[in-house]
Amino acid sequence: MSGPSAEGGSDLHLELTGDGGARVRLMRALREAIRSGRLAPGTRLPPYRALALDLGIARNTVAAAYAELVEEGWLTSRQGSGTHVAQRATPLEPGRRRSPERPSRPRVVHDLMPSSPDASAFPRSAWLASARRAMTAAPSDAFGVGDPRGRPELRRALVDYLARTRGVRTTAEHIVICSGYAHGLRLMCQVLRGSIAVEAYGLDFHRSILAEAGLTTVPLTVDAHGARVEDLPATGAKAVLLTPAHQFPIGGALHPRRRAAVVDWARATGGLLLEDDYDGEFRYDREPVGAVQSLDPDRVVYFGSTSKSLSPALRLGWMVLPGHLVDDVVAAKGPRELSVSVTDQLTLADFITTGAYDRQLRRMRAVYRRRRDLLTATLAQRAPHITVSGIAAGLHAVIDLPPGTEQATLRAARRLGVALDGLAPYRHPDSTMPPRDGLVIGYGTPPEHAITAALHALCLALPDPP
Ligand SMILES: Cc1ncc(COP(=O)(O)O)c(C=O)c1O
């Protein structure tokens, strides 16, 4: 028996051959199609009725076959979203037997890595509505060769938005659109020379961008009030890279005295502050901490990104530049836009000006705040000997561990299927700060229904009280 067409015109080309009843033969055919790679991971299978009709078998037989293959790990099934080929049910080379339940990579059941917001909360309908409006209203020249500074509609929208929400003082002429912070930093690297001071704890990926551009990075000690910028004169650096609103990953906001001090240093030495404002919109316990840029727009390069607010896959961000750097950064970007799609730029401009961005941020701020509260409550109840810090803002927190226990805790977490980071990889190799044992918990990533289970699993991995 073979099936000509299933739901939506997709044809599974199943042959129900060999011994056994219809259920056994269907299961064999589906396993074979998955094993051979013909049905790729993630493929949606037709509803029971459609496949039953195609194959001339009973609907209940298809339902029973799907259910058994879900049990075996070949398929996944979720209420409301149908049955799919499991992500881990990848084909093996011919001749090898395998159990689909035994993956070769560590099993990640609970993703608490601090890298992503909740991807399932991306505002699909509102984004689509903005895209539709933006495409309808766009002038024809928008679809010609792009200006490397970015679309004027987006730069104008950002001027108002950043002034209102982050206190940034600028004009559309000082903004350059980029494909996120990493891209903006790469562009700045082409303008900077010599050495740059960085926070002793930060993303090694960003340090690598600086190093690959030939810049020497000099670490500044970080405490609960951000980086010790009072040490800047001793570094000899001409620029400093900070996360002032929410130090990444330790979590403090740069103390007001230090905010003033870094600007004083920049004015006195002709230096530059690169301000990475990656999650400034998510502040829970008081009004957002404004951008340092507002203290001196001539001495600060301000970077913003949609990677935490919407999605790290959009690749959309902005740099707000002092006037004297605009030409150099635009020249570094090249004569035409090569990185950011015009449709995304125009859509984001509409998304901001119609208030959809504010609505999404308000909604997600409430979601993440609840999760943050759940994290602190769960730890207080299940691991009261553990302290958590950096919780006033953002999508991650830091859990302090007894000295020497970070690696063992990470191993225990991995065994429980919990993916998370320790503090060690964030530490600048030249830092003289005493190493700190801890975990960086990204509570933004799991979808809403999974966060409680993820936090419970995390608690099981934590060291016992001394
Ligand atoms: C410290 C820090 N800076 C910046 C970003 C944003 O980077 P990008 O815009 O390149 O995705 C992130 C991640 O979202 C981050 O963790």
PDB file of N, CA and C and ligand atoms in Angstrom, residues 180-182 203 206 248 276 278 305 307-308 315, ligand 1:
ATOM      1  N   GLY A 180      23.731  44.074  15.399  1.00  0.00           N
ATOM      2  CA  GLY A 180      23.866  43.674  16.799  1.00  0.00           C
ATOM      3  C   GLY A 180      25.150  44.239  17.379  1.00  0.00           C
ATOM      4  N   TYR A 181      25.308  44.025  18.679  1.00  0.00           N
ATOM      5  CA  TYR A 181      26.454  44.588  19.394  1.00  0.00           C
ATOM      6  C   TYR A 181      27.780  44.071  18.834  1.00  0.00           C
ATOM      7  N   ALA A 182      27.842  42.771  18.551  1.00  0.00           N
ATOM      8  CA  ALA A 182      29.113  42.195  18.094  1.00  0.00           C
ATOM      9  C   ALA A 182      29.584  42.891  16.814  1.00  0.00           C
ATOM     10  N   LEU A 203      32.153  38.714  28.513  1.00  0.00           N
ATOM     11  CA  LEU A 203      32.076  37.641  27.511  1.00  0.00           C
ATOM     12  C   LEU A 203      33.424  37.474  26.805  1.00  0.00           C
ATOM     13  N   HIS A 206      33.498  38.604  23.238  1.00  0.00           N
ATOM     14  CA  HIS A 206      33.721  40.022  22.949  1.00  0.00           C
ATOM     15  C   HIS A 206      35.193  40.393  23.118  1.00  0.00           C
ATOM     16  N   PHE A 248      27.815  42.565  33.079  1.00  0.00           N
ATOM     17  CA  PHE A 248      27.689  41.196  32.598  1.00  0.00           C
ATOM     18  C   PHE A 248      28.978  40.437  32.857  1.00  0.00           C
ATOM     19  N   ASP A 276      27.960  49.214  26.551  1.00  0.00           N
ATOM     20  CA  ASP A 276      27.165  48.078  26.051  1.00  0.00           C
ATOM     21  C   ASP A 276      25.880  48.013  26.881  1.00  0.00           C
ATOM     22  N   TYR A 278      23.096  46.116  26.760  1.00  0.00           N
ATOM     23  CA  TYR A 278      22.476  44.945  26.137  1.00  0.00           C
ATOM     24  C   TYR A 278      21.122  44.578  26.715  1.00  0.00           C
ATOM     25  N   SER A 305      20.788  46.749  21.260  1.00  0.00           N
ATOM     26  CA  SER A 305      20.572  45.544  20.451  1.00  0.00           C
ATOM     27  C   SER A 305      19.177  44.993  20.743  1.00  0.00           C
ATOM     28  N   SER A 307      18.790  41.798  20.757  1.00  0.00           N
ATOM     29  CA  SER A 307      19.058  40.392  21.055  1.00  0.00           C
ATOM     30  C   SER A 307      18.409  39.908  22.340  1.00  0.00           C
ATOM     31  N   LYS A 308      18.277  40.772  23.344  1.00  0.00           N
ATOM     32  CA  LYS A 308      17.590  40.371  24.574  1.00  0.00           C
ATOM     33  C   LYS A 308      16.121  40.795  24.536  1.00  0.00           C
ATOM     34  N   ARG A 315      19.418  39.764  14.548  1.00  0.00           N
ATOM     35  CA  ARG A 315      20.667  40.465  14.209  1.00  0.00           C
ATOM     36  C   ARG A 315      20.381  41.914  13.850  1.00  0.00           C
TER      37      ARG A 315
HETATM   38  C1  LIG B   1      27.085  41.299  27.468  1.00  0.00           C
HETATM   39  C2  LIG B   1      26.320  41.290  26.193  1.00  0.00           C
HETATM   40  N1  LIG B   1      26.459  42.295  25.347  1.00  0.00           N
HETATM   41  C3  LIG B   1      25.784  42.350  24.172  1.00  0.00           C
HETATM   42  C4  LIG B   1      24.917  41.352  23.833  1.00  0.00           C
HETATM   43  C5  LIG B   1      24.189  41.458  22.516  1.00  0.00           C
HETATM   44  O1  LIG B   1      24.982  40.979  21.501  1.00  0.00           O
HETATM   45  P1  LIG B   1      24.451  40.927  19.994  1.00  0.00           P
HETATM   46  O2  LIG B   1      23.654  42.173  19.784  1.00  0.00           O
HETATM   47  O3  LIG B   1      25.683  40.857  19.164  1.00  0.00           O
HETATM   48  O4  LIG B   1      23.588  39.704  19.872  1.00  0.00           O
HETATM   49  C6  LIG B   1      24.751  40.259  24.675  1.00  0.00           C
HETATM   50  C7  LIG B   1      23.837  39.145  24.345  1.00  0.00           C
HETATM   51  O5  LIG B   1      22.698  39.304  24.004  1.00  0.00           O
HETATM   52  C8  LIG B   1      25.452  40.231  25.891  1.00  0.00           C
HETATM   53  O6  LIG B   1      25.316  39.211  26.746  1.00  0.00           O
END
